Structure formats: structure tokens, C-alpha cells
Amino acid sequence: MKIIIKPDKGFGKIVLEIDERLSSRIIEISRKFNVSVDEVIVRALVGDFRKPKENLRVLEKEVQELEKKVWKLEKEYAPLRFKAYSVSEDNKLLAIELTGLMAENAQLRRFLRMEIERNDELRKIVRYYLSG
């Protein structure tokens, strides 16, 4: 990898050639922290790294405790989500069945030469359950 360092003012520039191992490490850091390769090189040259304000071990311990709480809550709510999903699927099936019954009702009314009732409220509810 070739690095060219240009000053803000003036014409001088420095050209560096770095080996493949170092360039692959720079690219890896760039991807890991989602910053550009140029930004990684500038920070490495300037030494502008953030230092943690608190002890990292304390923070890691807090994160582990929070993860345990999250998994505990996940265990509690997973059955509820499954039940909600099954109710939602049942509602879809009922909406499909209701659509068929509404169509059959309309056909029977046509056959009996009765007035066809168009229930828009019911159709909105069926559309809601079929779309979700």
C-alpha cells in the first residue's frame, strides 16, 4: 500500500510504502470500526485515540449483567410472542373464511334477487387481518 502525506500548505509531500501485513491490518481495523482507511492512518500517525474514562473491566461486567437481564426477559416474552403469532395466523385464516362466506352470501342474495348489502366496515377489518 502506498501512502502519500501532503501538507495543508506548500508543495512538499511524503510518500511511504507499507508492507502487505500492515496494510491488511489497517483495512481490518477500518472495517471493524466502520471508518475510512484514511481516518485509521491519520489517527495512527497523530495518536488521537480515545482512552476510556472508566475501568473497562467494570464496564464489561455491567454489560454482562445487562445481557443476563435481557436473556431473562427474552425467556419470559418468547412464549407470549409465539402465542401472539399463532393468534395472528388464526385471525388470517378466519378472515379468509369470512371473505368466502361474504362472497357466498352475495351470490345467494343475487340468486334470490335480494338487495346485496355491502358492509364496508367488515371489509376493512378483513383487509386489515389479511395484510398483517
PDB file of N, CA, C and O in Angstrom, residues 19-64:
ATOM      1  N   ASP A  19       4.153  -2.452   4.112  1.00  0.00           N
ATOM      2  CA  ASP A  19       4.066  -3.853   3.694  1.00  0.00           C
ATOM      3  C   ASP A  19       2.617  -4.359   3.727  1.00  0.00           C
ATOM      4  O   ASP A  19       1.727  -3.724   4.282  1.00  0.00           O
ATOM      5  N   GLU A  20       2.422  -5.513   3.154  1.00  0.00           N
ATOM      6  CA  GLU A  20       1.080  -6.090   2.994  1.00  0.00           C
ATOM      7  C   GLU A  20       0.431  -6.420   4.330  1.00  0.00           C
ATOM      8  O   GLU A  20      -0.766  -6.244   4.511  1.00  0.00           O
ATOM      9  N   ARG A  21       1.225  -6.907   5.281  1.00  0.00           N
ATOM     10  CA  ARG A  21       0.681  -7.282   6.591  1.00  0.00           C
ATOM     11  C   ARG A  21       0.094  -6.069   7.304  1.00  0.00           C
ATOM     12  O   ARG A  21      -1.008  -6.121   7.842  1.00  0.00           O
ATOM     13  N   LEU A  22       0.836  -4.959   7.291  1.00  0.00           N
ATOM     14  CA  LEU A  22       0.360  -3.741   7.943  1.00  0.00           C
ATOM     15  C   LEU A  22      -0.854  -3.160   7.217  1.00  0.00           C
ATOM     16  O   LEU A  22      -1.821  -2.719   7.847  1.00  0.00           O
ATOM     17  N   SER A  23      -0.831  -3.201   5.911  1.00  0.00           N
ATOM     18  CA  SER A  23      -1.977  -2.663   5.164  1.00  0.00           C
ATOM     19  C   SER A  23      -3.230  -3.507   5.395  1.00  0.00           C
ATOM     20  O   SER A  23      -4.331  -2.967   5.508  1.00  0.00           O
ATOM     21  N   SER A  24      -3.071  -4.826   5.497  1.00  0.00           N
ATOM     22  CA  SER A  24      -4.246  -5.666   5.771  1.00  0.00           C
ATOM     23  C   SER A  24      -4.782  -5.399   7.177  1.00  0.00           C
ATOM     24  O   SER A  24      -5.991  -5.414   7.408  1.00  0.00           O
ATOM     25  N   ARG A  25      -3.886  -5.131   8.124  1.00  0.00           N
ATOM     26  CA  ARG A  25      -4.312  -4.794   9.498  1.00  0.00           C
ATOM     27  C   ARG A  25      -5.070  -3.468   9.514  1.00  0.00           C
ATOM     28  O   ARG A  25      -6.082  -3.331  10.199  1.00  0.00           O
ATOM     29  N   ILE A  26      -4.600  -2.501   8.752  1.00  0.00           N
ATOM     30  CA  ILE A  26      -5.278  -1.193   8.664  1.00  0.00           C
ATOM     31  C   ILE A  26      -6.673  -1.367   8.065  1.00  0.00           C
ATOM     32  O   ILE A  26      -7.655  -0.802   8.562  1.00  0.00           O
ATOM     33  N   ILE A  27      -6.780  -2.163   7.025  1.00  0.00           N
ATOM     34  CA  ILE A  27      -8.083  -2.406   6.386  1.00  0.00           C
ATOM     35  C   ILE A  27      -9.016  -3.134   7.354  1.00  0.00           C
ATOM     36  O   ILE A  27     -10.204  -2.831   7.444  1.00  0.00           O
ATOM     37  N   GLU A  28      -8.463  -4.075   8.100  1.00  0.00           N
ATOM     38  CA  GLU A  28      -9.260  -4.813   9.087  1.00  0.00           C
ATOM     39  C   GLU A  28      -9.807  -3.880  10.170  1.00  0.00           C
ATOM     40  O   GLU A  28     -10.991  -3.941  10.524  1.00  0.00           O
ATOM     41  N   ILE A  29      -8.971  -2.986  10.668  1.00  0.00           N
ATOM     42  CA  ILE A  29      -9.415  -2.009  11.680  1.00  0.00           C
ATOM     43  C   ILE A  29     -10.458  -1.078  11.084  1.00  0.00           C
ATOM     44  O   ILE A  29     -11.453  -0.735  11.730  1.00  0.00           O
ATOM     45  N   SER A  30     -10.249  -0.691   9.838  1.00  0.00           N
ATOM     46  CA  SER A  30     -11.204   0.191   9.160  1.00  0.00           C
ATOM     47  C   SER A  30     -12.583  -0.451   9.079  1.00  0.00           C
ATOM     48  O   SER A  30     -13.600   0.192   9.350  1.00  0.00           O
ATOM     49  N   ARG A  31     -12.639  -1.722   8.729  1.00  0.00           N
ATOM     50  CA  ARG A  31     -13.920  -2.418   8.631  1.00  0.00           C
ATOM     51  C   ARG A  31     -14.540  -2.647  10.004  1.00  0.00           C
ATOM     52  O   ARG A  31     -15.746  -2.531  10.171  1.00  0.00           O
ATOM     53  N   LYS A  32     -13.683  -2.975  10.978  1.00  0.00           N
ATOM     54  CA  LYS A  32     -14.190  -3.280  12.319  1.00  0.00           C
ATOM     55  C   LYS A  32     -14.878  -2.072  12.943  1.00  0.00           C
ATOM     56  O   LYS A  32     -15.933  -2.189  13.562  1.00  0.00           O
ATOM     57  N   PHE A  33     -14.276  -0.888  12.785  1.00  0.00           N
ATOM     58  CA  PHE A  33     -14.833   0.306  13.415  1.00  0.00           C
ATOM     59  C   PHE A  33     -15.624   1.171  12.445  1.00  0.00           C
ATOM     60  O   PHE A  33     -16.058   2.268  12.797  1.00  0.00           O
ATOM     61  N   ASN A  34     -15.781   0.709  11.215  1.00  0.00           N
ATOM     62  CA  ASN A  34     -16.590   1.384  10.205  1.00  0.00           C
ATOM     63  C   ASN A  34     -16.120   2.826   9.964  1.00  0.00           C
ATOM     64  O   ASN A  34     -16.911   3.765   9.983  1.00  0.00           O
ATOM     65  N   VAL A  35     -14.829   2.984   9.772  1.00  0.00           N
ATOM     66  CA  VAL A  35     -14.243   4.284   9.410  1.00  0.00           C
ATOM     67  C   VAL A  35     -13.392   4.074   8.165  1.00  0.00           C
ATOM     68  O   VAL A  35     -13.026   2.956   7.822  1.00  0.00           O
ATOM     69  N   SER A  36     -13.052   5.159   7.508  1.00  0.00           N
ATOM     70  CA  SER A  36     -12.269   5.040   6.284  1.00  0.00           C
ATOM     71  C   SER A  36     -10.826   4.663   6.614  1.00  0.00           C
ATOM     72  O   SER A  36     -10.332   4.889   7.718  1.00  0.00           O
ATOM     73  N   VAL A  37     -10.163   4.115   5.623  1.00  0.00           N
ATOM     74  CA  VAL A  37      -8.757   3.731   5.778  1.00  0.00           C
ATOM     75  C   VAL A  37      -7.917   4.973   6.069  1.00  0.00           C
ATOM     76  O   VAL A  37      -6.999   4.944   6.898  1.00  0.00           O
ATOM     77  N   ASP A  38      -8.240   6.080   5.394  1.00  0.00           N
ATOM     78  CA  ASP A  38      -7.510   7.327   5.622  1.00  0.00           C
ATOM     79  C   ASP A  38      -7.613   7.770   7.076  1.00  0.00           C
ATOM     80  O   ASP A  38      -6.626   8.213   7.675  1.00  0.00           O
ATOM     81  N   GLU A  39      -8.807   7.638   7.647  1.00  0.00           N
ATOM     82  CA  GLU A  39      -9.021   8.037   9.039  1.00  0.00           C
ATOM     83  C   GLU A  39      -8.192   7.172   9.990  1.00  0.00           C
ATOM     84  O   GLU A  39      -7.625   7.665  10.960  1.00  0.00           O
ATOM     85  N   VAL A  40      -8.106   5.883   9.713  1.00  0.00           N
ATOM     86  CA  VAL A  40      -7.302   4.982  10.550  1.00  0.00           C
ATOM     87  C   VAL A  40      -5.831   5.386  10.491  1.00  0.00           C
ATOM     88  O   VAL A  40      -5.150   5.458  11.519  1.00  0.00           O
ATOM     89  N   ILE A  41      -5.340   5.678   9.299  1.00  0.00           N
ATOM     90  CA  ILE A  41      -3.929   6.063   9.145  1.00  0.00           C
ATOM     91  C   ILE A  41      -3.654   7.377   9.848  1.00  0.00           C
ATOM     92  O   ILE A  41      -2.645   7.521  10.556  1.00  0.00           O
ATOM     93  N   VAL A  42      -4.554   8.355   9.697  1.00  0.00           N
ATOM     94  CA  VAL A  42      -4.358   9.654  10.353  1.00  0.00           C
ATOM     95  C   VAL A  42      -4.339   9.486  11.864  1.00  0.00           C
ATOM     96  O   VAL A  42      -3.473  10.026  12.558  1.00  0.00           O
ATOM     97  N   ARG A  43      -5.273   8.717  12.389  1.00  0.00           N
ATOM     98  CA  ARG A  43      -5.302   8.511  13.847  1.00  0.00           C
ATOM     99  C   ARG A  43      -4.064   7.771  14.338  1.00  0.00           C
ATOM    100  O   ARG A  43      -3.567   8.026  15.424  1.00  0.00           O
ATOM    101  N   ALA A  44      -3.577   6.827  13.544  1.00  0.00           N
ATOM    102  CA  ALA A  44      -2.370   6.099  13.943  1.00  0.00           C
ATOM    103  C   ALA A  44      -1.155   7.025  13.950  1.00  0.00           C
ATOM    104  O   ALA A  44      -0.314   6.947  14.844  1.00  0.00           O
ATOM    105  N   LEU A  45      -1.067   7.911  12.966  1.00  0.00           N
ATOM    106  CA  LEU A  45       0.083   8.815  12.900  1.00  0.00           C
ATOM    107  C   LEU A  45       0.021   9.907  13.961  1.00  0.00           C
ATOM    108  O   LEU A  45       1.032  10.256  14.568  1.00  0.00           O
ATOM    109  N   VAL A  46      -1.168  10.442  14.200  1.00  0.00           N
ATOM    110  CA  VAL A  46      -1.328  11.537  15.156  1.00  0.00           C
ATOM    111  C   VAL A  46      -1.401  11.002  16.585  1.00  0.00           C
ATOM    112  O   VAL A  46      -1.017  11.678  17.530  1.00  0.00           O
ATOM    113  N   GLY A  47      -1.875   9.774  16.739  1.00  0.00           N
ATOM    114  CA  GLY A  47      -2.026   9.199  18.075  1.00  0.00           C
ATOM    115  C   GLY A  47      -3.262   9.720  18.770  1.00  0.00           C
ATOM    116  O   GLY A  47      -3.316   9.835  19.987  1.00  0.00           O
ATOM    117  N   ASP A  48      -4.292  10.038  17.998  1.00  0.00           N
ATOM    118  CA  ASP A  48      -5.525  10.615  18.532  1.00  0.00           C
ATOM    119  C   ASP A  48      -6.523   9.502  18.849  1.00  0.00           C
ATOM    120  O   ASP A  48      -7.536   9.352  18.191  1.00  0.00           O
ATOM    121  N   PHE A  49      -6.222   8.699  19.854  1.00  0.00           N
ATOM    122  CA  PHE A  49      -7.111   7.618  20.254  1.00  0.00           C
ATOM    123  C   PHE A  49      -7.839   8.013  21.518  1.00  0.00           C
ATOM    124  O   PHE A  49      -7.266   8.646  22.401  1.00  0.00           O
ATOM    125  N   ARG A  50      -9.094   7.617  21.597  1.00  0.00           N
ATOM    126  CA  ARG A  50      -9.856   7.884  22.814  1.00  0.00           C
ATOM    127  C   ARG A  50      -9.468   6.885  23.883  1.00  0.00           C
ATOM    128  O   ARG A  50      -9.405   5.699  23.635  1.00  0.00           O
ATOM    129  N   LYS A  51      -9.247   7.376  25.072  1.00  0.00           N
ATOM    130  CA  LYS A  51      -8.960   6.498  26.190  1.00  0.00           C
ATOM    131  C   LYS A  51     -10.219   6.397  27.030  1.00  0.00           C
ATOM    132  O   LYS A  51     -10.910   7.387  27.238  1.00  0.00           O
ATOM    133  N   PRO A  52     -10.540   5.198  27.493  1.00  0.00           N
ATOM    134  CA  PRO A  52     -11.770   5.047  28.281  1.00  0.00           C
ATOM    135  C   PRO A  52     -11.691   5.850  29.571  1.00  0.00           C
ATOM    136  O   PRO A  52     -10.652   5.913  30.214  1.00  0.00           O
ATOM    137  N   LYS A  53     -12.821   6.452  29.931  1.00  0.00           N
ATOM    138  CA  LYS A  53     -12.869   7.262  31.147  1.00  0.00           C
ATOM    139  C   LYS A  53     -12.967   6.384  32.386  1.00  0.00           C
ATOM    140  O   LYS A  53     -12.529   6.774  33.448  1.00  0.00           O
ATOM    141  N   GLU A  54     -13.562   5.217  32.248  1.00  0.00           N
ATOM    142  CA  GLU A  54     -13.730   4.323  33.379  1.00  0.00           C
ATOM    143  C   GLU A  54     -12.964   3.030  33.125  1.00  0.00           C
ATOM    144  O   GLU A  54     -12.480   2.782  32.026  1.00  0.00           O
ATOM    145  N   ASN A  55     -12.891   2.224  34.142  1.00  0.00           N
ATOM    146  CA  ASN A  55     -12.212   0.954  34.023  1.00  0.00           C
ATOM    147  C   ASN A  55     -13.002   0.032  33.094  1.00  0.00           C
ATOM    148  O   ASN A  55     -14.209  -0.151  33.254  1.00  0.00           O
ATOM    149  N   LEU A  56     -12.327  -0.538  32.117  1.00  0.00           N
ATOM    150  CA  LEU A  56     -13.012  -1.386  31.136  1.00  0.00           C
ATOM    151  C   LEU A  56     -13.592  -2.642  31.770  1.00  0.00           C
ATOM    152  O   LEU A  56     -14.646  -3.117  31.361  1.00  0.00           O
ATOM    153  N   ARG A  57     -12.935  -3.182  32.761  1.00  0.00           N
ATOM    154  CA  ARG A  57     -13.445  -4.405  33.388  1.00  0.00           C
ATOM    155  C   ARG A  57     -14.784  -4.154  34.071  1.00  0.00           C
ATOM    156  O   ARG A  57     -15.684  -4.982  34.032  1.00  0.00           O
ATOM    157  N   VAL A  58     -14.920  -2.989  34.699  1.00  0.00           N
ATOM    158  CA  VAL A  58     -16.190  -2.646  35.347  1.00  0.00           C
ATOM    159  C   VAL A  58     -17.289  -2.521  34.292  1.00  0.00           C
ATOM    160  O   VAL A  58     -18.397  -3.033  34.460  1.00  0.00           O
ATOM    161  N   LEU A  59     -16.951  -1.869  33.190  1.00  0.00           N
ATOM    162  CA  LEU A  59     -17.932  -1.708  32.121  1.00  0.00           C
ATOM    163  C   LEU A  59     -18.301  -3.051  31.493  1.00  0.00           C
ATOM    164  O   LEU A  59     -19.476  -3.307  31.188  1.00  0.00           O
ATOM    165  N   GLU A  60     -17.324  -3.927  31.292  1.00  0.00           N
ATOM    166  CA  GLU A  60     -17.616  -5.238  30.730  1.00  0.00           C
ATOM    167  C   GLU A  60     -18.506  -6.052  31.671  1.00  0.00           C
ATOM    168  O   GLU A  60     -19.400  -6.770  31.223  1.00  0.00           O
ATOM    169  N   LYS A  61     -18.268  -5.920  32.971  1.00  0.00           N
ATOM    170  CA  LYS A  61     -19.096  -6.628  33.946  1.00  0.00           C
ATOM    171  C   LYS A  61     -20.534  -6.118  33.897  1.00  0.00           C
ATOM    172  O   LYS A  61     -21.486  -6.905  33.938  1.00  0.00           O
ATOM    173  N   GLU A  62     -20.701  -4.805  33.778  1.00  0.00           N
ATOM    174  CA  GLU A  62     -22.047  -4.229  33.664  1.00  0.00           C
ATOM    175  C   GLU A  62     -22.746  -4.728  32.396  1.00  0.00           C
ATOM    176  O   GLU A  62     -23.946  -5.036  32.414  1.00  0.00           O
ATOM    177  N   VAL A  63     -21.998  -4.795  31.312  1.00  0.00           N
ATOM    178  CA  VAL A  63     -22.574  -5.280  30.053  1.00  0.00           C
ATOM    179  C   VAL A  63     -23.022  -6.730  30.201  1.00  0.00           C
ATOM    180  O   VAL A  63     -24.101  -7.118  29.732  1.00  0.00           O
ATOM    181  N   GLN A  64     -22.221  -7.553  30.851  1.00  0.00           N
ATOM    182  CA  GLN A  64     -22.591  -8.954  31.059  1.00  0.00           C
ATOM    183  C   GLN A  64     -23.854  -9.073  31.911  1.00  0.00           C
ATOM    184  O   GLN A  64     -24.731  -9.889  31.630  1.00  0.00           O
TER     185      GLN A  64
END
